[in-house]
Amino acid sequence: MQQTLDMLIFAAHPDDAEIGMGGTIIKHARAGRKVGIIDLTAAELSSNGDVATRRQEAAEASGKLGISVRENLGLPDRGLSLAREQLDAVVSAIRRHRPRYVFAPYFIDRHPDHVACSRLVEEAVFNARLRRYRPEEAAWTMEAFFYYFINDLHPPGIIVDITDVQAGKMEALRAYRSQFAPASGSIDDWVETPLTNQYLEMVEARDRLLGQPHRLAFAEGFVAKGPIRLDWFL
Ligand SMILES: [Zn+2]
């Protein structure tokens, strides 16, 4: 049986987890917590780069984040759905890694894959705890479920101070050169996308905005699914 992860983050594409919560990941990994990221697709339909490059970039980013686990489930880019085989792939991942906390993209986002990932993980978390659902695997119930933001900014219910690790987050994001680098004369098969147009500056600006209510230089925001137990913090 694999060791229990403290945090398991699901993402539609390699780089989603870094965009939304790279700072929170670094902070907890440095504190000795076991953190894993599971990318559902290889982003094979991404306008720039290719699957092999993206895989290398994700490995480099994982090293900078200090995480214990990174997997790719190989589900179809732009084809995420609640189809039984996709649901079961996510259920198995949850049961394999036995996370205390699960994170998924927020359910409103301009990219439909992020929304589909959110929905799929919600369903999988539910099924993972049913002992009679695919009984050949041990059922698993996580303690809490949180959403992180990828493209959009929504009012967060929870923020995490990432002031000390924001530079590390940006470094992990810069590992995805095929996605975020502006046009370069040496790349011919390249198109401009929202990601190549100062996207990382936008991420940094959002981290600043999220820190503002608590006068933090940088923060990341989350929304909890279900009530959070206040007695955990008192
Ligand atoms: Zn994405």
mmCIF file of C-alpha atoms and ligand atoms in Angstrom:
data_model
loop_
_atom_site.group_PDB
_atom_site.id
_atom_site.type_symbol
_atom_site.label_atom_id
_atom_site.label_comp_id
_atom_site.label_asym_id
_atom_site.label_seq_id
_atom_site.Cartn_x
_atom_site.Cartn_y
_atom_site.Cartn_z
ATOM 1 C CA MET A 1 0.000 0.000 0.000
ATOM 2 C CA GLN A 2 1.358 3.378 -0.986
ATOM 3 C CA GLN A 3 1.917 6.018 1.665
ATOM 4 C CA THR A 4 -0.862 8.495 2.216
ATOM 5 C CA LEU A 5 -0.399 11.874 0.512
ATOM 6 C CA ASP A 6 -1.205 15.016 2.464
ATOM 7 C CA MET A 7 -2.358 16.872 -0.661
ATOM 8 C CA LEU A 8 -3.365 15.545 -4.059
ATOM 9 C CA ILE A 9 -3.949 18.106 -6.804
ATOM 10 C CA PHE A 10 -5.796 17.218 -9.984
ATOM 11 C CA ALA A 11 -5.214 19.286 -13.125
ATOM 12 C CA ALA A 12 -6.541 19.078 -16.678
ATOM 13 C CA HIS A 13 -3.145 20.011 -18.159
ATOM 14 C CA PRO A 14 0.454 20.051 -16.930
ATOM 15 C CA ASP A 15 0.875 23.687 -15.696
ATOM 16 C CA ASP A 16 -2.671 24.184 -14.275
ATOM 17 C CA ALA A 17 -1.662 23.197 -10.740
ATOM 18 C CA GLU A 18 1.384 25.488 -10.872
ATOM 19 C CA ILE A 19 -0.699 28.451 -12.100
ATOM 20 C CA GLY A 20 -3.368 28.095 -9.448
ATOM 21 C CA MET A 21 -1.469 26.902 -6.407
ATOM 22 C CA GLY A 22 2.263 26.556 -7.103
ATOM 23 C CA GLY A 23 3.095 28.641 -4.045
ATOM 24 C CA THR A 24 0.879 26.610 -1.725
ATOM 25 C CA ILE A 25 2.452 23.424 -3.089
ATOM 26 C CA ILE A 26 6.026 24.644 -2.491
ATOM 27 C CA LYS A 27 5.156 25.901 0.980
ATOM 28 C CA HIS A 28 3.705 22.570 2.083
ATOM 29 C CA ALA A 29 6.356 20.449 0.368
ATOM 30 C CA ARG A 30 9.054 22.464 2.178
ATOM 31 C CA ALA A 31 7.224 21.897 5.458
ATOM 32 C CA GLY A 32 7.646 18.151 4.890
ATOM 33 C CA ARG A 33 4.152 17.364 3.656
ATOM 34 C CA LYS A 34 3.720 14.831 0.879
ATOM 35 C CA VAL A 35 2.207 16.513 -2.159
ATOM 36 C CA GLY A 36 1.222 14.944 -5.484
ATOM 37 C CA ILE A 37 -0.048 16.314 -8.784
ATOM 38 C CA ILE A 38 -2.058 14.257 -11.242
ATOM 39 C CA ASP A 39 -2.463 15.752 -14.693
ATOM 40 C CA LEU A 40 -5.428 14.220 -16.467
ATOM 41 C CA THR A 41 -4.213 14.909 -20.028
ATOM 42 C CA ALA A 42 -0.886 15.448 -21.772
ATOM 43 C CA ALA A 43 -2.275 18.704 -23.306
ATOM 44 C CA GLU A 44 -1.789 17.184 -26.734
ATOM 45 C CA LEU A 45 -4.012 19.824 -28.352
ATOM 46 C CA SER A 46 -2.077 22.751 -26.954
ATOM 47 C CA SER A 47 -1.296 25.319 -29.668
ATOM 48 C CA ASN A 48 2.404 25.482 -28.826
ATOM 49 C CA GLY A 49 4.959 22.822 -27.915
ATOM 50 C CA ASP A 50 4.345 19.073 -28.094
ATOM 51 C CA VAL A 51 3.648 16.215 -25.695
ATOM 52 C CA ALA A 52 7.294 15.218 -25.207
ATOM 53 C CA THR A 53 8.354 18.813 -24.513
ATOM 54 C CA ARG A 54 5.452 19.350 -22.131
ATOM 55 C CA ARG A 55 6.349 16.130 -20.266
ATOM 56 C CA GLN A 56 9.931 17.335 -19.790
ATOM 57 C CA GLU A 57 8.737 20.754 -18.686
ATOM 58 C CA ALA A 58 6.363 19.176 -16.140
ATOM 59 C CA ALA A 59 9.223 17.066 -14.752
ATOM 60 C CA GLU A 60 11.401 20.162 -14.419
ATOM 61 C CA ALA A 61 8.564 22.094 -12.731
ATOM 62 C CA SER A 62 7.922 19.161 -10.344
ATOM 63 C CA GLY A 63 11.558 19.306 -9.233
ATOM 64 C CA LYS A 64 11.233 23.006 -8.484
ATOM 65 C CA LEU A 65 8.016 22.430 -6.528
ATOM 66 C CA GLY A 66 9.558 19.610 -4.465
ATOM 67 C CA ILE A 67 6.574 17.272 -4.846
ATOM 68 C CA SER A 68 6.596 13.519 -4.110
ATOM 69 C CA VAL A 69 4.380 12.309 -6.943
ATOM 70 C CA ARG A 70 3.517 13.455 -10.465
ATOM 71 C CA GLU A 71 1.466 11.308 -12.785
ATOM 72 C CA ASN A 72 -0.317 11.768 -16.081
ATOM 73 C CA LEU A 73 -3.472 9.729 -16.637
ATOM 74 C CA GLY A 74 -3.360 10.167 -20.424
ATOM 75 C CA LEU A 75 -7.034 11.087 -20.758
ATOM 76 C CA PRO A 76 -8.005 12.924 -23.963
ATOM 77 C CA ASP A 77 -7.351 16.665 -24.173
ATOM 78 C CA ARG A 78 -10.665 18.444 -24.984
ATOM 79 C CA GLY A 79 -12.364 15.101 -24.373
ATOM 80 C CA LEU A 80 -12.712 15.019 -20.584
ATOM 81 C CA SER A 81 -16.108 13.677 -19.573
ATOM 82 C CA LEU A 82 -17.853 11.610 -16.940
ATOM 83 C CA ALA A 83 -17.394 8.480 -19.078
ATOM 84 C CA ARG A 84 -16.976 5.424 -16.881
ATOM 85 C CA GLU A 85 -13.364 4.720 -17.886
ATOM 86 C CA GLN A 86 -12.319 8.300 -17.114
ATOM 87 C CA LEU A 87 -14.145 8.300 -13.793
ATOM 88 C CA ASP A 88 -12.529 5.012 -12.830
ATOM 89 C CA ALA A 89 -9.054 6.270 -13.744
ATOM 90 C CA VAL A 90 -9.522 9.158 -11.296
ATOM 91 C CA VAL A 91 -11.135 6.955 -8.612
ATOM 92 C CA SER A 92 -8.159 4.576 -8.825
ATOM 93 C CA ALA A 93 -5.715 7.462 -8.511
ATOM 94 C CA ILE A 94 -7.445 8.669 -5.342
ATOM 95 C CA ARG A 95 -7.527 5.180 -3.852
ATOM 96 C CA ARG A 96 -3.877 4.598 -4.780
ATOM 97 C CA HIS A 97 -2.592 7.792 -3.180
ATOM 98 C CA ARG A 98 -5.040 8.063 -0.237
ATOM 99 C CA PRO A 99 -4.877 11.882 0.067
ATOM 100 C CA ARG A 100 -6.024 13.825 3.124
ATOM 101 C CA TYR A 101 -6.909 16.827 0.968
ATOM 102 C CA VAL A 102 -7.962 16.857 -2.671
ATOM 103 C CA PHE A 103 -7.711 19.929 -4.913
ATOM 104 C CA ALA A 104 -9.418 20.462 -8.277
ATOM 105 C CA PRO A 105 -9.862 23.446 -10.606
ATOM 106 C CA TYR A 106 -12.659 25.836 -9.689
ATOM 107 C CA PHE A 107 -15.876 24.949 -11.506
ATOM 108 C CA ILE A 108 -16.082 28.250 -13.400
ATOM 109 C CA ASP A 109 -13.218 28.914 -15.843
ATOM 110 C CA ARG A 110 -12.974 30.065 -19.447
ATOM 111 C CA HIS A 111 -11.364 26.754 -20.473
ATOM 112 C CA PRO A 112 -13.997 23.976 -20.664
ATOM 113 C CA ASP A 113 -11.401 21.295 -19.809
ATOM 114 C CA HIS A 114 -10.784 22.938 -16.444
ATOM 115 C CA VAL A 115 -14.521 22.837 -15.752
ATOM 116 C CA ALA A 116 -14.723 19.212 -16.913
ATOM 117 C CA CYS A 117 -11.758 18.282 -14.691
ATOM 118 C CA SER A 118 -13.485 19.898 -11.717
ATOM 119 C CA ARG A 119 -16.660 17.908 -12.294
ATOM 120 C CA LEU A 120 -14.846 14.635 -12.914
ATOM 121 C CA VAL A 121 -12.815 14.904 -9.700
ATOM 122 C CA GLU A 122 -15.946 15.766 -7.668
ATOM 123 C CA GLU A 123 -17.628 12.606 -8.930
ATOM 124 C CA ALA A 124 -14.512 10.491 -8.400
ATOM 125 C CA VAL A 125 -14.025 11.664 -4.813
ATOM 126 C CA PHE A 126 -17.577 10.552 -4.094
ATOM 127 C CA ASN A 127 -17.187 7.144 -5.714
ATOM 128 C CA ALA A 128 -13.744 6.547 -4.170
ATOM 129 C CA ARG A 129 -15.333 6.266 -0.739
ATOM 130 C CA LEU A 130 -18.002 3.719 -1.751
ATOM 131 C CA ARG A 131 -16.713 0.338 -0.642
ATOM 132 C CA ARG A 132 -18.978 -1.509 -3.057
ATOM 133 C CA TYR A 133 -17.854 0.554 -6.060
ATOM 134 C CA ARG A 134 -15.119 -1.494 -7.738
ATOM 135 C CA PRO A 135 -14.513 -3.471 -4.514
ATOM 136 C CA GLU A 136 -11.218 -4.839 -5.827
ATOM 137 C CA GLU A 137 -9.700 -1.515 -4.690
ATOM 138 C CA ALA A 138 -9.832 -0.314 -1.073
ATOM 139 C CA ALA A 139 -12.265 2.595 -0.638
ATOM 140 C CA TRP A 140 -10.857 5.937 0.481
ATOM 141 C CA THR A 141 -12.468 8.978 2.080
ATOM 142 C CA MET A 142 -10.528 12.240 2.008
ATOM 143 C CA GLU A 143 -10.924 14.877 4.720
ATOM 144 C CA ALA A 144 -11.547 18.012 2.682
ATOM 145 C CA PHE A 145 -11.943 19.166 -0.915
ATOM 146 C CA PHE A 146 -10.763 22.532 -2.241
ATOM 147 C CA TYR A 147 -10.969 24.338 -5.560
ATOM 148 C CA TYR A 148 -8.104 26.446 -6.957
ATOM 149 C CA PHE A 149 -8.292 29.122 -9.644
ATOM 150 C CA ILE A 150 -6.640 28.765 -13.052
ATOM 151 C CA ASN A 151 -7.682 31.470 -15.522
ATOM 152 C CA ASP A 152 -10.250 33.450 -13.632
ATOM 153 C CA LEU A 153 -10.417 35.199 -10.305
ATOM 154 C CA HIS A 154 -13.366 34.494 -8.014
ATOM 155 C CA PRO A 155 -13.938 35.520 -4.404
ATOM 156 C CA PRO A 156 -11.874 33.057 -2.337
ATOM 157 C CA GLY A 157 -13.109 31.596 0.936
ATOM 158 C CA ILE A 158 -9.567 30.744 2.017
ATOM 159 C CA ILE A 159 -6.210 32.271 1.199
ATOM 160 C CA VAL A 160 -2.688 30.985 1.720
ATOM 161 C CA ASP A 161 0.218 33.376 2.286
ATOM 162 C CA ILE A 162 2.801 32.552 -0.399
ATOM 163 C CA THR A 163 4.989 35.631 0.064
ATOM 164 C CA ASP A 164 8.109 33.592 0.864
ATOM 165 C CA VAL A 165 7.685 31.173 -2.027
ATOM 166 C CA GLN A 166 6.181 33.280 -4.819
ATOM 167 C CA ALA A 167 9.554 33.559 -6.585
ATOM 168 C CA GLY A 168 9.791 29.756 -6.560
ATOM 169 C CA LYS A 169 6.312 29.496 -8.018
ATOM 170 C CA MET A 170 7.294 31.768 -10.909
ATOM 171 C CA GLU A 171 10.428 29.691 -11.455
ATOM 172 C CA ALA A 172 8.325 26.501 -11.677
ATOM 173 C CA LEU A 173 5.989 28.221 -14.153
ATOM 174 C CA ARG A 174 8.890 29.389 -16.285
ATOM 175 C CA ALA A 175 9.819 25.707 -16.758
ATOM 176 C CA TYR A 176 6.892 25.625 -19.208
ATOM 177 C CA ARG A 177 8.857 27.501 -21.844
ATOM 178 C CA SER A 178 6.751 26.103 -24.698
ATOM 179 C CA GLN A 179 3.639 27.691 -23.177
ATOM 180 C CA PHE A 180 4.656 31.021 -21.712
ATOM 181 C CA ALA A 181 7.713 32.192 -23.622
ATOM 182 C CA PRO A 182 7.052 35.049 -26.036
ATOM 183 C CA ALA A 183 7.856 34.621 -29.746
ATOM 184 C CA SER A 184 11.440 33.759 -30.454
ATOM 185 C CA GLY A 185 13.167 33.798 -33.825
ATOM 186 C CA SER A 186 14.369 30.233 -33.291
ATOM 187 C CA ILE A 187 10.861 28.715 -33.088
ATOM 188 C CA ASP A 188 8.993 28.504 -36.360
ATOM 189 C CA ASP A 189 5.973 26.372 -35.410
ATOM 190 C CA TRP A 190 4.533 28.897 -32.934
ATOM 191 C CA VAL A 191 1.374 30.963 -32.545
ATOM 192 C CA GLU A 192 0.476 33.745 -30.177
ATOM 193 C CA THR A 193 -1.993 32.608 -27.467
ATOM 194 C CA PRO A 194 -3.358 34.174 -24.246
ATOM 195 C CA LEU A 195 -0.511 32.342 -22.469
ATOM 196 C CA THR A 196 2.263 33.943 -24.501
ATOM 197 C CA ASN A 197 0.924 37.439 -23.905
ATOM 198 C CA GLN A 198 2.160 38.358 -20.408
ATOM 199 C CA TYR A 199 0.199 35.543 -18.785
ATOM 200 C CA LEU A 200 2.769 35.021 -16.034
ATOM 201 C CA GLU A 201 2.594 38.724 -15.170
ATOM 202 C CA MET A 202 -1.169 38.266 -14.834
ATOM 203 C CA VAL A 203 -0.678 35.307 -12.478
ATOM 204 C CA GLU A 204 1.686 37.399 -10.358
ATOM 205 C CA ALA A 205 -0.781 40.309 -10.317
ATOM 206 C CA ARG A 206 -3.550 37.977 -9.168
ATOM 207 C CA ASP A 207 -1.354 36.623 -6.360
ATOM 208 C CA ARG A 208 -0.807 40.237 -5.249
ATOM 209 C CA LEU A 209 -4.531 41.031 -5.352
ATOM 210 C CA LEU A 210 -5.387 37.931 -3.346
ATOM 211 C CA GLY A 211 -2.908 38.971 -0.663
ATOM 212 C CA GLN A 212 -4.305 42.462 -0.332
ATOM 213 C CA PRO A 213 -7.105 41.876 2.242
ATOM 214 C CA HIS A 214 -4.543 40.502 4.721
ATOM 215 C CA ARG A 215 -1.754 42.902 3.667
ATOM 216 C CA LEU A 216 0.318 40.046 2.324
ATOM 217 C CA ALA A 217 2.628 40.604 -0.632
ATOM 218 C CA PHE A 218 1.320 37.440 -2.357
ATOM 219 C CA ALA A 219 -1.390 34.878 -1.687
ATOM 220 C CA GLU A 220 -3.296 32.122 -3.446
ATOM 221 C CA GLY A 221 -7.038 31.727 -3.121
ATOM 222 C CA PHE A 222 -9.224 28.669 -2.643
ATOM 223 C CA VAL A 223 -12.854 27.774 -2.228
ATOM 224 C CA ALA A 224 -13.776 24.873 0.040
ATOM 225 C CA LYS A 225 -16.389 22.365 -0.996
ATOM 226 C CA GLY A 226 -18.457 21.836 2.115
ATOM 227 C CA PRO A 227 -17.945 23.323 5.555
ATOM 228 C CA ILE A 228 -14.465 23.665 7.038
ATOM 229 C CA ARG A 229 -14.103 22.622 10.667
ATOM 230 C CA LEU A 230 -13.181 25.702 12.669
ATOM 231 C CA ASP A 231 -12.010 23.563 15.593
ATOM 232 C CA TRP A 232 -9.094 22.403 13.419
ATOM 233 C CA PHE A 233 -7.665 25.915 13.711
ATOM 234 C CA LEU A 234 -8.459 26.766 17.343
HETATM 235 ZN ZN ZN B 1 -5.149 24.099 -18.462
#
